[in-house]
Amino acid sequence: MSVVNSANKLQDLATHCKELLVYSNLDLEVDMYIQRVTELDKNVLKWAIDLTERNMKSLYETCAWGWNRDRKVEEMTEDHAWYLIAKKKNGSPLAFSHFRFDMDFGEPVLYCYEVQVEAEGRRRGLGQRVLNVLEKLAHATRMRYVRLTVLTHNPAASAFFKACGYITDETSPPKEEAAHYEILSKTTGEGVSNAQTEEQSLTEGVRAVSVENNQP
Ligand SMILES: CC(C)(COP(=O)(O)OP(=O)(O)OC[C@H]1O[C@@H](n2cnc3c(N)ncnc32)[C@H](O)[C@@H]1OP(=O)(O)O)[C@@H](O)C(=O)NCCC(=O)NCCS
């Protein structure tokens, strides 16, 4: 728990991933910043909630969770929520992630609650870059995994996370339970064996992305 508390107290998370916060791919140029929900501009927060509703409402409605905007707003505004916001050069927001440092099944993890990209910004490597930032932060703050939940009837998201090297987590419900969601994760290498890290790197996706050269 102490590493989680330390991570949550950090004043400037951006210093741990500065080189990843500028992203360009052909004519797409994006800057990213990281803030606690309590520091986030109210209009940006509203945009993030609206984008989540636009992207996810119908998917939630077709499973046991159902869509409840108030419940989603409550989750997205909880005090421990952190936000990574990606905005275009003209200032308009294009993608975001809501994430938290937390204990999950007894392990310190960076839990990715959302990664949402506006339709116009998709398939240009931005989602992958957002995950790269989370992975760098998880490593820098000594979390064991980046962990997330994906709906099994959201094949685009499943394909995306798998292409980015995420695999079924040991805490995911067994296939026989036919749950409507799956837990995926990627290890940071903190406190895990070499065999696990090797297994993860073998599943790395279709596109090898260099996080050093700022290109997809
Ligand atoms: C899923 C999502 C975040 C992906 O973001 P993105 O910026 O489009 O993804 P990237 O361009 O970084 O994709 C990286 C790789 O993931 C895979 N991928 C991404 N989107 C995919 C899709 N729709 N179908 C199949 N594979 C996909 C591809 O292998 C892709 O590489 P390629 O474009 O070179 O083939 C975005 O489509 C989105 O916001 N969807 C709606 C919200 C959602 O479902 N969020 C996830 C649940 S929380």
PDB file of N, CA and C in Angstrom, residues 138-193:
ATOM      1  N   ALA A 138       3.509   3.509 -14.556  1.00  0.00           N
ATOM      2  CA  ALA A 138       3.384   2.336 -13.673  1.00  0.00           C
ATOM      3  C   ALA A 138       4.769   1.832 -13.283  1.00  0.00           C
ATOM      4  N   HIS A 139       5.669   1.834 -14.238  1.00  0.00           N
ATOM      5  CA  HIS A 139       7.030   1.366 -13.964  1.00  0.00           C
ATOM      6  C   HIS A 139       7.732   2.327 -13.009  1.00  0.00           C
ATOM      7  N   ALA A 140       7.598   3.630 -13.292  1.00  0.00           N
ATOM      8  CA  ALA A 140       8.293   4.638 -12.477  1.00  0.00           C
ATOM      9  C   ALA A 140       7.796   4.649 -11.034  1.00  0.00           C
ATOM     10  N   THR A 141       6.527   4.292 -10.826  1.00  0.00           N
ATOM     11  CA  THR A 141       5.955   4.343  -9.479  1.00  0.00           C
ATOM     12  C   THR A 141       5.936   2.958  -8.810  1.00  0.00           C
ATOM     13  N   ARG A 142       6.575   1.982  -9.449  1.00  0.00           N
ATOM     14  CA  ARG A 142       6.749   0.628  -8.900  1.00  0.00           C
ATOM     15  C   ARG A 142       5.440  -0.149  -8.748  1.00  0.00           C
ATOM     16  N   MET A 143       4.495   0.125  -9.653  1.00  0.00           N
ATOM     17  CA  MET A 143       3.291  -0.719  -9.719  1.00  0.00           C
ATOM     18  C   MET A 143       3.682  -2.039 -10.389  1.00  0.00           C
ATOM     19  N   ARG A 144       2.925  -3.113 -10.112  1.00  0.00           N
ATOM     20  CA  ARG A 144       3.268  -4.399 -10.738  1.00  0.00           C
ATOM     21  C   ARG A 144       2.714  -4.545 -12.145  1.00  0.00           C
ATOM     22  N   TYR A 145       1.535  -3.976 -12.346  1.00  0.00           N
ATOM     23  CA  TYR A 145       0.877  -4.139 -13.642  1.00  0.00           C
ATOM     24  C   TYR A 145       0.176  -2.851 -14.049  1.00  0.00           C
ATOM     25  N   VAL A 146      -0.053  -2.715 -15.346  1.00  0.00           N
ATOM     26  CA  VAL A 146      -1.163  -1.896 -15.817  1.00  0.00           C
ATOM     27  C   VAL A 146      -2.281  -2.902 -16.037  1.00  0.00           C
ATOM     28  N   ARG A 147      -3.400  -2.689 -15.378  1.00  0.00           N
ATOM     29  CA  ARG A 147      -4.514  -3.642 -15.450  1.00  0.00           C
ATOM     30  C   ARG A 147      -5.745  -2.896 -15.944  1.00  0.00           C
ATOM     31  N   LEU A 148      -6.649  -3.587 -16.617  1.00  0.00           N
ATOM     32  CA  LEU A 148      -7.867  -2.939 -17.135  1.00  0.00           C
ATOM     33  C   LEU A 148      -8.942  -3.971 -17.385  1.00  0.00           C
ATOM     34  N   THR A 149     -10.157  -3.455 -17.554  1.00  0.00           N
ATOM     35  CA  THR A 149     -11.312  -4.308 -17.837  1.00  0.00           C
ATOM     36  C   THR A 149     -11.798  -3.997 -19.241  1.00  0.00           C
ATOM     37  N   VAL A 150     -12.076  -5.040 -20.017  1.00  0.00           N
ATOM     38  CA  VAL A 150     -12.604  -4.810 -21.367  1.00  0.00           C
ATOM     39  C   VAL A 150     -13.865  -5.656 -21.544  1.00  0.00           C
ATOM     40  N   LEU A 151     -14.855  -5.067 -22.202  1.00  0.00           N
ATOM     41  CA  LEU A 151     -16.095  -5.811 -22.468  1.00  0.00           C
ATOM     42  C   LEU A 151     -15.819  -6.841 -23.563  1.00  0.00           C
ATOM     43  N   THR A 152     -16.302  -8.062 -23.368  1.00  0.00           N
ATOM     44  CA  THR A 152     -16.001  -9.110 -24.353  1.00  0.00           C
ATOM     45  C   THR A 152     -16.714  -8.842 -25.684  1.00  0.00           C
ATOM     46  N   HIS A 153     -17.793  -8.018 -25.641  1.00  0.00           N
ATOM     47  CA  HIS A 153     -18.463  -7.698 -26.903  1.00  0.00           C
ATOM     48  C   HIS A 153     -17.983  -6.351 -27.469  1.00  0.00           C
ATOM     49  N   ASN A 154     -16.761  -5.983 -27.125  1.00  0.00           N
ATOM     50  CA  ASN A 154     -16.106  -4.807 -27.717  1.00  0.00           C
ATOM     51  C   ASN A 154     -14.837  -5.304 -28.425  1.00  0.00           C
ATOM     52  N   PRO A 155     -15.031  -6.007 -29.580  1.00  0.00           N
ATOM     53  CA  PRO A 155     -13.882  -6.659 -30.225  1.00  0.00           C
ATOM     54  C   PRO A 155     -12.801  -5.680 -30.674  1.00  0.00           C
ATOM     55  N   ALA A 156     -13.188  -4.434 -31.019  1.00  0.00           N
ATOM     56  CA  ALA A 156     -12.176  -3.456 -31.447  1.00  0.00           C
ATOM     57  C   ALA A 156     -11.230  -3.158 -30.282  1.00  0.00           C
ATOM     58  N   ALA A 157     -11.807  -2.972 -29.085  1.00  0.00           N
ATOM     59  CA  ALA A 157     -10.977  -2.669 -27.917  1.00  0.00           C
ATOM     60  C   ALA A 157     -10.109  -3.877 -27.554  1.00  0.00           C
ATOM     61  N   SER A 158     -10.687  -5.080 -27.621  1.00  0.00           N
ATOM     62  CA  SER A 158      -9.896  -6.290 -27.306  1.00  0.00           C
ATOM     63  C   SER A 158      -8.725  -6.406 -28.263  1.00  0.00           C
ATOM     64  N   ALA A 159      -8.989  -6.177 -29.565  1.00  0.00           N
ATOM     65  CA  ALA A 159      -7.913  -6.278 -30.567  1.00  0.00           C
ATOM     66  C   ALA A 159      -6.844  -5.221 -30.291  1.00  0.00           C
ATOM     67  N   PHE A 160      -7.301  -4.026 -29.912  1.00  0.00           N
ATOM     68  CA  PHE A 160      -6.365  -2.933 -29.609  1.00  0.00           C
ATOM     69  C   PHE A 160      -5.458  -3.305 -28.426  1.00  0.00           C
ATOM     70  N   PHE A 161      -6.067  -3.732 -27.314  1.00  0.00           N
ATOM     71  CA  PHE A 161      -5.254  -4.024 -26.123  1.00  0.00           C
ATOM     72  C   PHE A 161      -4.307  -5.190 -26.400  1.00  0.00           C
ATOM     73  N   LYS A 162      -4.780  -6.187 -27.138  1.00  0.00           N
ATOM     74  CA  LYS A 162      -3.925  -7.341 -27.419  1.00  0.00           C
ATOM     75  C   LYS A 162      -2.772  -6.933 -28.339  1.00  0.00           C
ATOM     76  N   ALA A 163      -3.073  -6.065 -29.310  1.00  0.00           N
ATOM     77  CA  ALA A 163      -2.002  -5.565 -30.193  1.00  0.00           C
ATOM     78  C   ALA A 163      -0.957  -4.780 -29.394  1.00  0.00           C
ATOM     79  N   CYS A 164      -1.394  -4.203 -28.275  1.00  0.00           N
ATOM     80  CA  CYS A 164      -0.473  -3.417 -27.434  1.00  0.00           C
ATOM     81  C   CYS A 164       0.206  -4.292 -26.372  1.00  0.00           C
ATOM     82  N   GLY A 165       0.023  -5.602 -26.465  1.00  0.00           N
ATOM     83  CA  GLY A 165       0.763  -6.501 -25.582  1.00  0.00           C
ATOM     84  C   GLY A 165       0.050  -6.892 -24.303  1.00  0.00           C
ATOM     85  N   TYR A 166      -1.242  -6.615 -24.190  1.00  0.00           N
ATOM     86  CA  TYR A 166      -1.999  -6.966 -22.977  1.00  0.00           C
ATOM     87  C   TYR A 166      -2.507  -8.405 -23.101  1.00  0.00           C
ATOM     88  N   ILE A 167      -2.438  -9.130 -21.991  1.00  0.00           N
ATOM     89  CA  ILE A 167      -2.879 -10.526 -21.995  1.00  0.00           C
ATOM     90  C   ILE A 167      -3.908 -10.731 -20.873  1.00  0.00           C
ATOM     91  N   THR A 168      -4.617 -11.851 -20.948  1.00  0.00           N
ATOM     92  CA  THR A 168      -5.628 -12.134 -19.925  1.00  0.00           C
ATOM     93  C   THR A 168      -4.950 -12.216 -18.567  1.00  0.00           C
ATOM     94  N   ASP A 169      -5.492 -11.479 -17.605  1.00  0.00           N
ATOM     95  CA  ASP A 169      -4.910 -11.422 -16.268  1.00  0.00           C
ATOM     96  C   ASP A 169      -5.395 -12.613 -15.446  1.00  0.00           C
ATOM     97  N   GLU A 170      -4.583 -12.988 -14.449  1.00  0.00           N
ATOM     98  CA  GLU A 170      -4.972 -14.132 -13.599  1.00  0.00           C
ATOM     99  C   GLU A 170      -6.243 -13.837 -12.797  1.00  0.00           C
ATOM    100  N   THR A 171      -6.605 -12.560 -12.645  1.00  0.00           N
ATOM    101  CA  THR A 171      -7.812 -12.219 -11.885  1.00  0.00           C
ATOM    102  C   THR A 171      -9.058 -12.184 -12.776  1.00  0.00           C
ATOM    103  N   SER A 172      -8.893 -12.460 -14.065  1.00  0.00           N
ATOM    104  CA  SER A 172     -10.034 -12.421 -14.985  1.00  0.00           C
ATOM    105  C   SER A 172     -10.979 -13.596 -14.694  1.00  0.00           C
ATOM    106  N   PRO A 173     -12.309 -13.386 -14.821  1.00  0.00           N
ATOM    107  CA  PRO A 173     -13.213 -14.511 -14.546  1.00  0.00           C
ATOM    108  C   PRO A 173     -12.960 -15.657 -15.524  1.00  0.00           C
ATOM    109  N   PRO A 174     -13.086 -16.922 -15.039  1.00  0.00           N
ATOM    110  CA  PRO A 174     -12.843 -18.057 -15.930  1.00  0.00           C
ATOM    111  C   PRO A 174     -13.806 -18.055 -17.115  1.00  0.00           C
ATOM    112  N   LYS A 175     -13.321 -18.544 -18.265  1.00  0.00           N
ATOM    113  CA  LYS A 175     -14.131 -18.558 -19.503  1.00  0.00           C
ATOM    114  C   LYS A 175     -15.490 -19.231 -19.290  1.00  0.00           C
ATOM    115  N   GLU A 176     -15.526 -20.316 -18.464  1.00  0.00           N
ATOM    116  CA  GLU A 176     -16.770 -21.071 -18.243  1.00  0.00           C
ATOM    117  C   GLU A 176     -17.863 -20.176 -17.654  1.00  0.00           C
ATOM    118  N   GLU A 177     -17.451 -19.127 -16.943  1.00  0.00           N
ATOM    119  CA  GLU A 177     -18.461 -18.233 -16.334  1.00  0.00           C
ATOM    120  C   GLU A 177     -19.125 -17.339 -17.374  1.00  0.00           C
ATOM    121  N   ALA A 178     -18.541 -17.298 -18.576  1.00  0.00           N
ATOM    122  CA  ALA A 178     -19.072 -16.503 -19.692  1.00  0.00           C
ATOM    123  C   ALA A 178     -19.427 -15.080 -19.253  1.00  0.00           C
ATOM    124  N   ALA A 179     -18.536 -14.474 -18.499  1.00  0.00           N
ATOM    125  CA  ALA A 179     -18.760 -13.096 -18.050  1.00  0.00           C
ATOM    126  C   ALA A 179     -18.739 -12.171 -19.266  1.00  0.00           C
ATOM    127  N   HIS A 180     -19.339 -11.002 -19.123  1.00  0.00           N
ATOM    128  CA  HIS A 180     -19.368 -10.077 -20.253  1.00  0.00           C
ATOM    129  C   HIS A 180     -18.138  -9.179 -20.274  1.00  0.00           C
ATOM    130  N   TYR A 181     -17.212  -9.467 -19.380  1.00  0.00           N
ATOM    131  CA  TYR A 181     -15.982  -8.670 -19.366  1.00  0.00           C
ATOM    132  C   TYR A 181     -14.776  -9.574 -19.100  1.00  0.00           C
ATOM    133  N   GLU A 182     -13.619  -9.026 -19.411  1.00  0.00           N
ATOM    134  CA  GLU A 182     -12.371  -9.738 -19.213  1.00  0.00           C
ATOM    135  C   GLU A 182     -11.381  -8.762 -18.578  1.00  0.00           C
ATOM    136  N   ILE A 183     -10.510  -9.263 -17.713  1.00  0.00           N
ATOM    137  CA  ILE A 183      -9.458  -8.406 -17.137  1.00  0.00           C
ATOM    138  C   ILE A 183      -8.169  -8.688 -17.910  1.00  0.00           C
ATOM    139  N   LEU A 184      -7.557  -7.636 -18.397  1.00  0.00           N
ATOM    140  CA  LEU A 184      -6.289  -7.771 -19.119  1.00  0.00           C
ATOM    141  C   LEU A 184      -5.202  -7.026 -18.343  1.00  0.00           C
ATOM    142  N   SER A 185      -3.967  -7.391 -18.586  1.00  0.00           N
ATOM    143  CA  SER A 185      -2.888  -6.662 -17.909  1.00  0.00           C
ATOM    144  C   SER A 185      -1.592  -6.777 -18.693  1.00  0.00           C
ATOM    145  N   LYS A 186      -0.684  -5.906 -18.300  1.00  0.00           N
ATOM    146  CA  LYS A 186       0.684  -5.945 -18.831  1.00  0.00           C
ATOM    147  C   LYS A 186       1.602  -5.707 -17.647  1.00  0.00           C
ATOM    148  N   THR A 187       2.566  -6.567 -17.490  1.00  0.00           N
ATOM    149  CA  THR A 187       3.452  -6.429 -16.342  1.00  0.00           C
ATOM    150  C   THR A 187       4.451  -5.281 -16.553  1.00  0.00           C
ATOM    151  N   THR A 188       4.849  -4.676 -15.440  1.00  0.00           N
ATOM    152  CA  THR A 188       5.906  -3.660 -15.516  1.00  0.00           C
ATOM    153  C   THR A 188       7.269  -4.310 -15.286  1.00  0.00           C
ATOM    154  N   GLY A 189       7.235  -5.583 -14.876  1.00  0.00           N
ATOM    155  CA  GLY A 189       8.489  -6.260 -14.541  1.00  0.00           C
ATOM    156  C   GLY A 189       8.813  -6.137 -13.064  1.00  0.00           C
ATOM    157  N   GLU A 190       8.038  -5.331 -12.337  1.00  0.00           N
ATOM    158  CA  GLU A 190       8.270  -5.118 -10.894  1.00  0.00           C
ATOM    159  C   GLU A 190       7.768  -6.340 -10.135  1.00  0.00           C
ATOM    160  N   GLY A 191       8.688  -7.071  -9.477  1.00  0.00           N
ATOM    161  CA  GLY A 191       8.279  -8.186  -8.616  1.00  0.00           C
ATOM    162  C   GLY A 191       7.757  -9.398  -9.362  1.00  0.00           C
ATOM    163  N   VAL A 192       8.099  -9.554 -10.652  1.00  0.00           N
ATOM    164  CA  VAL A 192       7.668 -10.764 -11.375  1.00  0.00           C
ATOM    165  C   VAL A 192       8.877 -11.474 -11.961  1.00  0.00           C
ATOM    166  N   SER A 193       8.666 -12.762 -12.291  1.00  0.00           N
ATOM    167  CA  SER A 193       9.789 -13.553 -12.787  1.00  0.00           C
ATOM    168  C   SER A 193      10.104 -13.205 -14.243  1.00  0.00           C
TER     169      SER A 193
END
